[in-house]
Short mmCIF file of N, CA, C and O in Angstrom, two decimals:
data_model
loop_
_atom_site.label_atom_id
_atom_site.label_comp_id
_atom_site.label_asym_id
_atom_site.label_seq_id
_atom_site.Cartn_x
_atom_site.Cartn_y
_atom_site.Cartn_z
N UNK B 1 84.61 142.21 -18.97
CA UNK B 1 85.92 141.69 -19.36
C UNK B 1 87.03 142.67 -19.00
O UNK B 1 88.09 142.25 -18.57
N UNK B 2 86.78 143.95 -19.19
CA UNK B 2 87.79 144.96 -18.88
C UNK B 2 88.08 144.97 -17.38
O UNK B 2 89.24 145.08 -16.97
N UNK B 3 87.07 144.80 -16.57
CA UNK B 3 87.24 144.79 -15.11
C UNK B 3 88.10 143.61 -14.68
O UNK B 3 89.00 143.75 -13.85
N UNK B 4 87.87 142.46 -15.27
CA UNK B 4 88.65 141.26 -14.95
C UNK B 4 90.11 141.48 -15.34
O UNK B 4 91.03 141.17 -14.57
N UNK B 5 90.34 142.02 -16.54
CA UNK B 5 91.70 142.31 -16.99
C UNK B 5 92.39 143.30 -16.06
O UNK B 5 93.57 143.15 -15.73
N UNK B 6 91.67 144.30 -15.63
CA UNK B 6 92.22 145.31 -14.72
C UNK B 6 92.60 144.68 -13.37
O UNK B 6 93.68 144.93 -12.84
N UNK B 7 91.73 143.84 -12.85
CA UNK B 7 92.01 143.19 -11.56
C UNK B 7 93.22 142.26 -11.68
O UNK B 7 94.10 142.26 -10.81
N UNK B 8 93.29 141.51 -12.75
CA UNK B 8 94.44 140.62 -12.96
C UNK B 8 95.72 141.44 -13.10
O UNK B 8 96.75 141.11 -12.50
N UNK B 9 95.67 142.52 -13.86
CA UNK B 9 96.85 143.38 -14.04
C UNK B 9 97.30 143.98 -12.72
O UNK B 9 98.50 143.99 -12.41
N UNK B 10 96.38 144.48 -11.93
CA UNK B 10 96.73 145.04 -10.62
C UNK B 10 97.35 143.98 -9.72
O UNK B 10 98.34 144.25 -9.01
N UNK B 11 96.79 142.79 -9.73
CA UNK B 11 97.33 141.70 -8.92
C UNK B 11 98.77 141.39 -9.34
O UNK B 11 99.66 141.24 -8.48
N UNK B 12 99.00 141.28 -10.64
CA UNK B 12 100.34 140.96 -11.14
C UNK B 12 101.32 142.09 -10.81
O UNK B 12 102.46 141.83 -10.39
N UNK B 13 100.89 143.33 -10.95
CA UNK B 13 101.76 144.47 -10.64
C UNK B 13 102.15 144.46 -9.16
O UNK B 13 103.33 144.62 -8.82
N UNK B 14 101.20 144.28 -8.29
CA UNK B 14 101.50 144.24 -6.85
C UNK B 14 102.40 143.05 -6.53
O UNK B 14 103.37 143.17 -5.77
N UNK B 15 102.11 141.91 -7.12
CA UNK B 15 102.93 140.72 -6.91
C UNK B 15 104.37 140.95 -7.36
O UNK B 15 105.32 140.63 -6.62
N UNK B 16 104.56 141.53 -8.54
CA UNK B 16 105.90 141.79 -9.04
C UNK B 16 106.63 142.83 -8.19
O UNK B 16 107.83 142.70 -7.95
N UNK B 17 105.91 143.85 -7.74
CA UNK B 17 106.54 144.87 -6.89
C UNK B 17 107.08 144.23 -5.60
O UNK B 17 108.23 144.46 -5.23
N UNK B 18 106.27 143.44 -4.94
CA UNK B 18 106.72 142.83 -3.69
C UNK B 18 107.73 141.71 -3.92
O UNK B 18 108.63 141.52 -3.09
N UNK B 19 107.62 141.00 -5.03
CA UNK B 19 108.63 139.99 -5.36
C UNK B 19 109.97 140.67 -5.59
O UNK B 19 111.02 140.19 -5.14
N UNK B 20 109.93 141.81 -6.28
CA UNK B 20 111.16 142.57 -6.50
C UNK B 20 111.79 143.04 -5.21
O UNK B 20 113.00 142.95 -5.01
N UNK B 21 110.96 143.53 -4.30
CA UNK B 21 111.49 143.99 -3.01
C UNK B 21 112.06 142.82 -2.21
O UNK B 21 113.08 142.95 -1.54
N UNK B 22 111.42 141.67 -2.29
CA UNK B 22 111.92 140.49 -1.59
C UNK B 22 113.28 140.07 -2.14
O UNK B 22 114.21 139.77 -1.38
N UNK B 23 113.41 140.07 -3.47
CA UNK B 23 114.69 139.70 -4.09
C UNK B 23 115.77 140.69 -3.67
O UNK B 23 116.89 140.29 -3.34
N UNK B 24 115.44 141.97 -3.66
CA UNK B 24 116.40 142.97 -3.20
C UNK B 24 116.83 142.69 -1.75
O UNK B 24 117.99 142.85 -1.41
N UNK B 25 115.89 142.30 -0.91
CA UNK B 25 116.23 142.07 0.50
C UNK B 25 117.16 140.87 0.66
O UNK B 25 117.90 140.80 1.64
N UNK B 26 117.15 139.94 -0.28
CA UNK B 26 118.04 138.79 -0.22
C UNK B 26 119.49 139.15 -0.55
O UNK B 26 120.41 138.41 -0.22
N UNK B 27 119.68 140.31 -1.18
CA UNK B 27 121.03 140.72 -1.58
C UNK B 27 121.85 141.24 -0.41
O UNK B 27 123.07 141.31 -0.51
N UNK B 28 121.23 141.62 0.67
CA UNK B 28 121.96 142.18 1.79
C UNK B 28 122.17 141.12 2.88
O UNK B 28 121.30 140.28 3.09
N UNK B 29 123.31 141.18 3.57
CA UNK B 29 123.57 140.18 4.60
C UNK B 29 122.81 140.44 5.91
O UNK B 29 122.92 139.68 6.85
N UNK B 30 122.05 141.50 5.96
CA UNK B 30 121.25 141.82 7.13
C UNK B 30 119.77 141.82 6.74
O UNK B 30 119.45 141.78 5.56
N UNK B 31 118.90 141.87 7.71
CA UNK B 31 117.46 141.91 7.45
C UNK B 31 117.02 143.37 7.37
O UNK B 31 117.12 144.10 8.36
N UNK B 32 116.55 143.76 6.19
CA UNK B 32 116.18 145.15 5.95
C UNK B 32 115.15 145.66 6.96
O UNK B 32 115.34 146.71 7.57
N UNK B 33 114.07 144.93 7.12
CA UNK B 33 113.00 145.40 8.00
C UNK B 33 113.44 145.44 9.46
O UNK B 33 113.02 146.31 10.21
N UNK B 34 114.30 144.53 9.85
CA UNK B 34 114.82 144.55 11.22
C UNK B 34 115.66 145.81 11.44
O UNK B 34 115.57 146.46 12.49
N UNK B 35 116.48 146.15 10.47
CA UNK B 35 117.30 147.36 10.56
C UNK B 35 116.43 148.61 10.61
O UNK B 35 116.69 149.54 11.37
N UNK B 36 115.38 148.63 9.81
CA UNK B 36 114.48 149.78 9.80
C UNK B 36 113.75 149.87 11.15
O UNK B 36 113.61 150.97 11.71
N UNK B 37 113.32 148.74 11.68
CA UNK B 37 112.67 148.74 13.00
C UNK B 37 113.60 149.24 14.09
O UNK B 37 113.15 149.81 15.09
N UNK B 38 114.90 149.03 13.91
CA UNK B 38 115.89 149.50 14.87
C UNK B 38 116.27 150.97 14.64
O UNK B 38 117.14 151.49 15.32
N UNK B 39 115.66 151.60 13.65
CA UNK B 39 115.90 153.01 13.39
C UNK B 39 117.07 153.31 12.47
O UNK B 39 117.57 154.44 12.45
N UNK B 40 117.51 152.34 11.68
CA UNK B 40 118.62 152.55 10.77
C UNK B 40 118.14 153.35 9.56
O UNK B 40 117.53 152.82 8.63
N UNK B 41 118.41 154.64 9.59
CA UNK B 41 117.94 155.56 8.54
C UNK B 41 118.57 155.25 7.19
O UNK B 41 117.91 155.36 6.15
N UNK B 42 119.83 154.85 7.18
CA UNK B 42 120.51 154.54 5.92
C UNK B 42 119.83 153.41 5.18
O UNK B 42 119.61 153.48 3.97
N UNK B 43 119.48 152.36 5.90
CA UNK B 43 118.78 151.22 5.28
C UNK B 43 117.39 151.64 4.83
O UNK B 43 116.92 151.24 3.77
N UNK B 44 116.72 152.47 5.63
CA UNK B 44 115.39 152.96 5.25
C UNK B 44 115.41 153.77 3.97
O UNK B 44 114.56 153.59 3.10
N UNK B 45 116.39 154.65 3.85
CA UNK B 45 116.51 155.47 2.64
C UNK B 45 116.81 154.58 1.43
O UNK B 45 116.21 154.73 0.37
N UNK B 46 117.73 153.64 1.62
CA UNK B 46 118.07 152.74 0.52
C UNK B 46 116.87 151.89 0.11
O UNK B 46 116.61 151.71 -1.08
N UNK B 47 116.14 151.39 1.09
CA UNK B 47 114.97 150.57 0.78
C UNK B 47 113.90 151.40 0.06
O UNK B 47 113.24 150.90 -0.85
N UNK B 48 113.75 152.65 0.47
CA UNK B 48 112.82 153.53 -0.23
C UNK B 48 113.24 153.73 -1.68
O UNK B 48 112.41 153.72 -2.59
N UNK B 49 114.54 153.89 -1.90
CA UNK B 49 115.05 154.02 -3.27
C UNK B 49 114.82 152.76 -4.08
O UNK B 49 114.47 152.82 -5.27
N UNK B 50 114.98 151.61 -3.45
CA UNK B 50 114.71 150.34 -4.13
C UNK B 50 113.24 150.25 -4.53
O UNK B 50 112.91 149.82 -5.64
N UNK B 51 112.36 150.65 -3.62
CA UNK B 51 110.93 150.57 -3.88
C UNK B 51 110.53 151.49 -5.03
O UNK B 51 109.82 151.09 -5.95
N UNK B 52 111.03 152.73 -5.01
CA UNK B 52 110.72 153.69 -6.07
C UNK B 52 111.30 153.21 -7.40
O UNK B 52 110.62 153.25 -8.44
N UNK B 53 112.53 152.72 -7.38
CA UNK B 53 113.16 152.25 -8.62
C UNK B 53 112.42 151.06 -9.21
O UNK B 53 112.19 150.98 -10.42
N UNK B 54 112.02 150.14 -8.35
CA UNK B 54 111.25 148.99 -8.80
C UNK B 54 109.92 149.44 -9.39
O UNK B 54 109.49 148.95 -10.44
N UNK B 55 109.29 150.41 -8.75
CA UNK B 55 108.00 150.92 -9.24
C UNK B 55 108.16 151.63 -10.57
O UNK B 55 107.28 151.53 -11.45
N UNK B 56 109.25 152.36 -10.77
CA UNK B 56 109.49 153.04 -12.04
C UNK B 56 109.58 152.02 -13.17
O UNK B 56 108.92 152.15 -14.20
N UNK B 57 110.40 151.01 -12.98
CA UNK B 57 110.56 149.99 -14.02
C UNK B 57 109.25 149.25 -14.26
O UNK B 57 108.84 149.04 -15.41
N UNK B 58 108.58 148.89 -13.21
CA UNK B 58 107.31 148.19 -13.33
C UNK B 58 106.26 149.06 -14.00
O UNK B 58 105.51 148.60 -14.87
N UNK B 59 106.21 150.33 -13.64
CA UNK B 59 105.23 151.24 -14.23
C UNK B 59 105.45 151.42 -15.73
O UNK B 59 104.49 151.37 -16.50
N UNK B 60 106.68 151.59 -16.14
CA UNK B 60 106.98 151.74 -17.57
C UNK B 60 106.70 150.44 -18.31
O UNK B 60 106.15 150.45 -19.41
N UNK B 61 107.06 149.31 -17.71
CA UNK B 61 106.79 148.01 -18.35
C UNK B 61 105.29 147.81 -18.51
O UNK B 61 104.82 147.31 -19.54
N UNK B 62 104.51 148.20 -17.51
CA UNK B 62 103.05 148.05 -17.59
C UNK B 62 102.46 149.00 -18.61
O UNK B 62 101.55 148.65 -19.36
N UNK B 63 102.97 150.22 -18.66
CA UNK B 63 102.43 151.24 -19.55
C UNK B 63 102.68 150.93 -21.02
O UNK B 63 101.85 151.23 -21.87
N UNK B 64 103.83 150.32 -21.30
CA UNK B 64 104.22 150.13 -22.70
C UNK B 64 103.90 148.75 -23.26
O UNK B 64 104.19 148.49 -24.42
N UNK B 65 103.30 147.88 -22.46
CA UNK B 65 103.00 146.53 -22.93
C UNK B 65 101.54 146.20 -22.65
O UNK B 65 101.07 146.36 -21.53
N UNK B 66 100.87 145.70 -23.67
CA UNK B 66 99.46 145.35 -23.53
C UNK B 66 99.30 143.97 -22.88
O UNK B 66 98.28 143.68 -22.28
N UNK B 67 100.30 143.13 -23.01
CA UNK B 67 100.23 141.77 -22.48
C UNK B 67 100.90 141.71 -21.11
O UNK B 67 101.96 142.29 -20.89
N UNK B 68 100.29 140.98 -20.20
CA UNK B 68 100.89 140.78 -18.88
C UNK B 68 102.22 140.05 -19.01
O UNK B 68 103.18 140.33 -18.29
N UNK B 69 102.30 139.12 -19.93
CA UNK B 69 103.54 138.36 -20.12
C UNK B 69 104.66 139.26 -20.61
O UNK B 69 105.79 139.16 -20.13
N UNK B 70 104.35 140.12 -21.58
CA UNK B 70 105.38 141.05 -22.07
C UNK B 70 105.78 142.03 -20.97
O UNK B 70 106.96 142.37 -20.83
N UNK B 71 104.79 142.51 -20.22
CA UNK B 71 105.09 143.41 -19.11
C UNK B 71 106.03 142.72 -18.12
O UNK B 71 107.03 143.31 -17.69
N UNK B 72 105.73 141.49 -17.77
CA UNK B 72 106.55 140.75 -16.82
C UNK B 72 107.96 140.51 -17.36
O UNK B 72 108.94 140.61 -16.63
N UNK B 73 108.05 140.21 -18.65
CA UNK B 73 109.35 139.99 -19.27
C UNK B 73 110.20 141.27 -19.22
O UNK B 73 111.36 141.24 -18.81
N UNK B 74 109.62 142.39 -19.63
CA UNK B 74 110.37 143.65 -19.62
C UNK B 74 110.68 144.11 -18.20
O UNK B 74 111.73 144.69 -17.95
N UNK B 75 109.80 143.81 -17.27
CA UNK B 75 110.10 144.11 -15.88
C UNK B 75 111.31 143.29 -15.43
O UNK B 75 112.21 143.81 -14.77
N UNK B 76 111.33 142.02 -15.78
CA UNK B 76 112.45 141.15 -15.39
C UNK B 76 113.77 141.65 -15.98
O UNK B 76 114.79 141.67 -15.29
N UNK B 77 113.74 142.08 -17.24
CA UNK B 77 114.95 142.62 -17.87
C UNK B 77 115.41 143.88 -17.14
O UNK B 77 116.58 144.03 -16.79
N UNK B 78 114.47 144.79 -16.92
CA UNK B 78 114.81 146.03 -16.22
C UNK B 78 115.26 145.78 -14.80
O UNK B 78 116.20 146.41 -14.30
N UNK B 79 114.62 144.84 -14.14
CA UNK B 79 114.95 144.53 -12.76
C UNK B 79 116.33 143.89 -12.65
O UNK B 79 117.08 144.17 -11.72
N UNK B 80 116.67 143.05 -13.62
CA UNK B 80 118.02 142.46 -13.64
C UNK B 80 119.07 143.55 -13.76
O UNK B 80 120.13 143.48 -13.10
N UNK B 81 118.80 144.57 -14.56
CA UNK B 81 119.72 145.71 -14.68
C UNK B 81 119.83 146.45 -13.36
O UNK B 81 120.91 146.90 -12.96
N UNK B 82 118.73 146.59 -12.66
CA UNK B 82 118.71 147.27 -11.37
C UNK B 82 119.54 146.51 -10.34
O UNK B 82 120.32 147.11 -9.60
N UNK B 83 119.39 145.21 -10.31
CA UNK B 83 120.17 144.39 -9.38
C UNK B 83 121.65 144.45 -9.74
O UNK B 83 122.51 144.59 -8.87
N UNK B 84 121.94 144.39 -11.03
CA UNK B 84 123.33 144.46 -11.47
C UNK B 84 123.96 145.79 -11.07
O UNK B 84 125.16 145.85 -10.76
N UNK B 85 123.17 146.85 -11.02
CA UNK B 85 123.72 148.17 -10.65
C UNK B 85 124.25 148.16 -9.23
O UNK B 85 125.26 148.81 -8.94
N UNK B 86 123.62 147.41 -8.33
CA UNK B 86 124.12 147.30 -6.96
C UNK B 86 125.51 146.67 -6.96
O UNK B 86 126.44 147.17 -6.33
N UNK B 87 125.63 145.56 -7.67
CA UNK B 87 126.91 144.85 -7.67
C UNK B 87 127.99 145.65 -8.37
O UNK B 87 129.14 145.68 -7.92
N UNK B 88 127.64 146.33 -9.47
CA UNK B 88 128.62 147.15 -10.18
C UNK B 88 129.04 148.33 -9.30
O UNK B 88 130.23 148.65 -9.20
N UNK B 89 128.08 148.98 -8.65
CA UNK B 89 128.39 150.12 -7.79
C UNK B 89 129.27 149.66 -6.62
O UNK B 89 130.23 150.35 -6.25
N UNK B 90 128.98 148.50 -6.07
CA UNK B 90 129.80 147.96 -4.98
C UNK B 90 131.22 147.67 -5.48
O UNK B 90 132.20 147.93 -4.79
N UNK B 91 131.32 147.16 -6.69
CA UNK B 91 132.61 146.85 -7.29
C UNK B 91 133.40 148.12 -7.60
O UNK B 91 134.63 148.15 -7.45
N UNK B 92 132.70 149.18 -8.03
CA UNK B 92 133.37 150.44 -8.38
C UNK B 92 133.79 151.26 -7.16
O UNK B 92 134.49 152.27 -7.31
N UNK B 93 133.36 150.86 -5.99
CA UNK B 93 133.76 151.56 -4.76
C UNK B 93 134.51 150.58 -3.86
O UNK B 93 134.00 150.18 -2.81
N UNK B 94 135.75 150.23 -4.27
CA UNK B 94 136.47 149.19 -3.53
C UNK B 94 136.89 149.62 -2.12
O UNK B 94 137.17 148.77 -1.28
N UNK B 95 136.90 150.90 -1.83
CA UNK B 95 137.31 151.37 -0.51
C UNK B 95 136.26 151.16 0.57
O UNK B 95 136.54 151.31 1.75
N UNK B 96 135.05 150.82 0.15
CA UNK B 96 133.99 150.59 1.14
C UNK B 96 133.07 149.49 0.66
O UNK B 96 132.80 149.35 -0.52
N UNK B 97 132.62 148.71 1.61
CA UNK B 97 131.64 147.66 1.31
C UNK B 97 130.27 148.24 1.63
O UNK B 97 130.01 148.65 2.76
N UNK B 98 129.42 148.33 0.61
CA UNK B 98 128.12 148.98 0.77
C UNK B 98 127.30 148.39 1.90
O UNK B 98 126.74 149.13 2.71
N UNK B 99 127.23 147.08 1.98
CA UNK B 99 126.39 146.46 3.01
C UNK B 99 126.88 146.81 4.42
O UNK B 99 126.07 147.04 5.32
N UNK B 100 128.20 146.88 4.61
CA UNK B 100 128.74 147.25 5.92
C UNK B 100 128.41 148.70 6.26
O UNK B 100 128.07 149.02 7.40
N UNK B 101 128.53 149.58 5.26
CA UNK B 101 128.22 150.99 5.47
C UNK B 101 126.75 151.20 5.82
O UNK B 101 126.41 151.98 6.70
N UNK B 102 125.88 150.48 5.12
CA UNK B 102 124.45 150.61 5.39
C UNK B 102 124.10 150.05 6.76
O UNK B 102 123.35 150.67 7.51
N UNK B 103 124.62 148.90 7.09
CA UNK B 103 124.35 148.30 8.40
C UNK B 103 124.85 149.21 9.52
O UNK B 103 124.24 149.30 10.57
N UNK B 104 125.94 149.92 9.25
CA UNK B 104 126.48 150.86 10.23
C UNK B 104 125.72 152.17 10.31
O UNK B 104 126.03 153.03 11.12
N UNK B 105 124.74 152.35 9.43
CA UNK B 105 123.90 153.55 9.48
C UNK B 105 124.45 154.74 8.72
O UNK B 105 124.05 155.88 9.00
N UNK B 106 125.33 154.53 7.76
CA UNK B 106 125.90 155.64 6.99
C UNK B 106 124.83 156.21 6.04
O UNK B 106 124.56 155.65 4.98
N UNK B 107 124.23 157.31 6.45
CA UNK B 107 123.13 157.93 5.70
C UNK B 107 123.60 158.44 4.34
O UNK B 107 122.86 158.38 3.36
N UNK B 108 124.82 158.91 4.27
CA UNK B 108 125.35 159.40 2.99
C UNK B 108 125.38 158.28 1.96
O UNK B 108 124.97 158.47 0.81
N UNK B 109 125.83 157.12 2.36
CA UNK B 109 125.87 155.97 1.45
C UNK B 109 124.45 155.53 1.10
O UNK B 109 124.16 155.23 -0.06
N UNK B 110 123.56 155.51 2.07
CA UNK B 110 122.18 155.13 1.81
C UNK B 110 121.50 156.06 0.82
O UNK B 110 120.80 155.61 -0.09
N UNK B 111 121.73 157.36 0.99
CA UNK B 111 121.14 158.34 0.08
C UNK B 111 121.72 158.21 -1.32
O UNK B 111 120.99 158.23 -2.32
N UNK B 112 123.03 158.06 -1.40
CA UNK B 112 123.68 157.90 -2.70
C UNK B 112 123.19 156.64 -3.41
O UNK B 112 122.86 156.68 -4.60
N UNK B 113 123.09 155.55 -2.68
CA UNK B 113 122.64 154.30 -3.29
C UNK B 113 121.18 154.39 -3.74
O UNK B 113 120.84 153.89 -4.81
N UNK B 114 120.34 155.05 -2.96
CA UNK B 114 118.94 155.24 -3.37
C UNK B 114 118.89 156.04 -4.67
O UNK B 114 118.11 155.71 -5.58
N UNK B 115 119.73 157.08 -4.77
CA UNK B 115 119.76 157.88 -6.00
C UNK B 115 120.29 157.07 -7.18
O UNK B 115 119.79 157.21 -8.31
N UNK B 116 121.26 156.21 -6.93
CA UNK B 116 121.77 155.34 -8.00
C UNK B 116 120.66 154.42 -8.50
O UNK B 116 120.46 154.27 -9.71
N UNK B 117 119.92 153.81 -7.58
CA UNK B 117 118.82 152.93 -7.98
C UNK B 117 117.79 153.67 -8.83
O UNK B 117 117.36 153.19 -9.87
N UNK B 118 117.38 154.85 -8.37
CA UNK B 118 116.36 155.61 -9.09
C UNK B 118 116.89 156.06 -10.45
O UNK B 118 116.19 155.97 -11.46
N UNK B 119 118.14 156.51 -10.50
CA UNK B 119 118.73 156.93 -11.77
C UNK B 119 118.83 155.78 -12.76
O UNK B 119 118.51 155.93 -13.95
N UNK B 120 119.27 154.63 -12.28
CA UNK B 120 119.36 153.46 -13.16
C UNK B 120 117.97 153.05 -13.64
O UNK B 120 117.77 152.71 -14.81
N UNK B 121 116.98 153.11 -12.75
CA UNK B 121 115.61 152.74 -13.13
C UNK B 121 115.09 153.66 -14.23
O UNK B 121 114.46 153.19 -15.19
N UNK B 122 115.34 154.95 -14.11
CA UNK B 122 114.89 155.89 -15.15
C UNK B 122 115.62 155.61 -16.47
O UNK B 122 115.00 155.57 -17.53
N UNK B 123 116.92 155.38 -16.40
CA UNK B 123 117.70 155.09 -17.61
C UNK B 123 117.25 153.79 -18.27
O UNK B 123 117.04 153.76 -19.49
N UNK B 124 117.10 152.75 -17.49
CA UNK B 124 116.68 151.46 -18.03
C UNK B 124 115.26 151.55 -18.58
O UNK B 124 114.96 150.96 -19.62
N UNK B 125 114.41 152.29 -17.91
CA UNK B 125 113.02 152.44 -18.38
C UNK B 125 112.96 153.09 -19.75
O UNK B 125 112.08 152.78 -20.54
N UNK B 126 113.91 153.96 -20.05
CA UNK B 126 113.93 154.59 -21.37
C UNK B 126 114.23 153.56 -22.45
O UNK B 126 113.83 153.73 -23.61
N UNK B 127 114.91 152.50 -22.09
CA UNK B 127 115.19 151.42 -23.05
C UNK B 127 113.97 150.52 -23.25
O UNK B 127 113.79 149.94 -24.31
N UNK B 128 113.14 150.40 -22.20
CA UNK B 128 111.95 149.57 -22.30
C UNK B 128 110.93 150.21 -23.23
O UNK B 128 110.22 149.53 -23.96
N UNK B 129 110.87 151.54 -23.21
CA UNK B 129 109.92 152.26 -24.05
C UNK B 129 110.31 152.01 -25.47
O UNK B 129 109.78 151.71 -26.37
#
């Protein structure tokens, strides 16, 4: 029984991680993987930050909840906060449009945005605990 529960949990965790990354990719007006294939370092750094941030929230949600449903619920709450951070950060920087900067390969913006994602994920995860 424990093995079955473990397999189901791993499946759900992987599914949520990739669903989260897919949702993040829908937020940008360009194709993330296409930009990375073209060598756009800024998009690669930002995508790495998204992946780590999603994993942080998912990991804390999984660690603190015995039920897959509760884990999924808390992941959704944390993930909504993570997505909102992109829009808030974009709104707070009216002099530049984040998506244009990333598509243009601005590594400074990509690095900053990756750090924002990871920082928000750590902060939000402390609320999930």
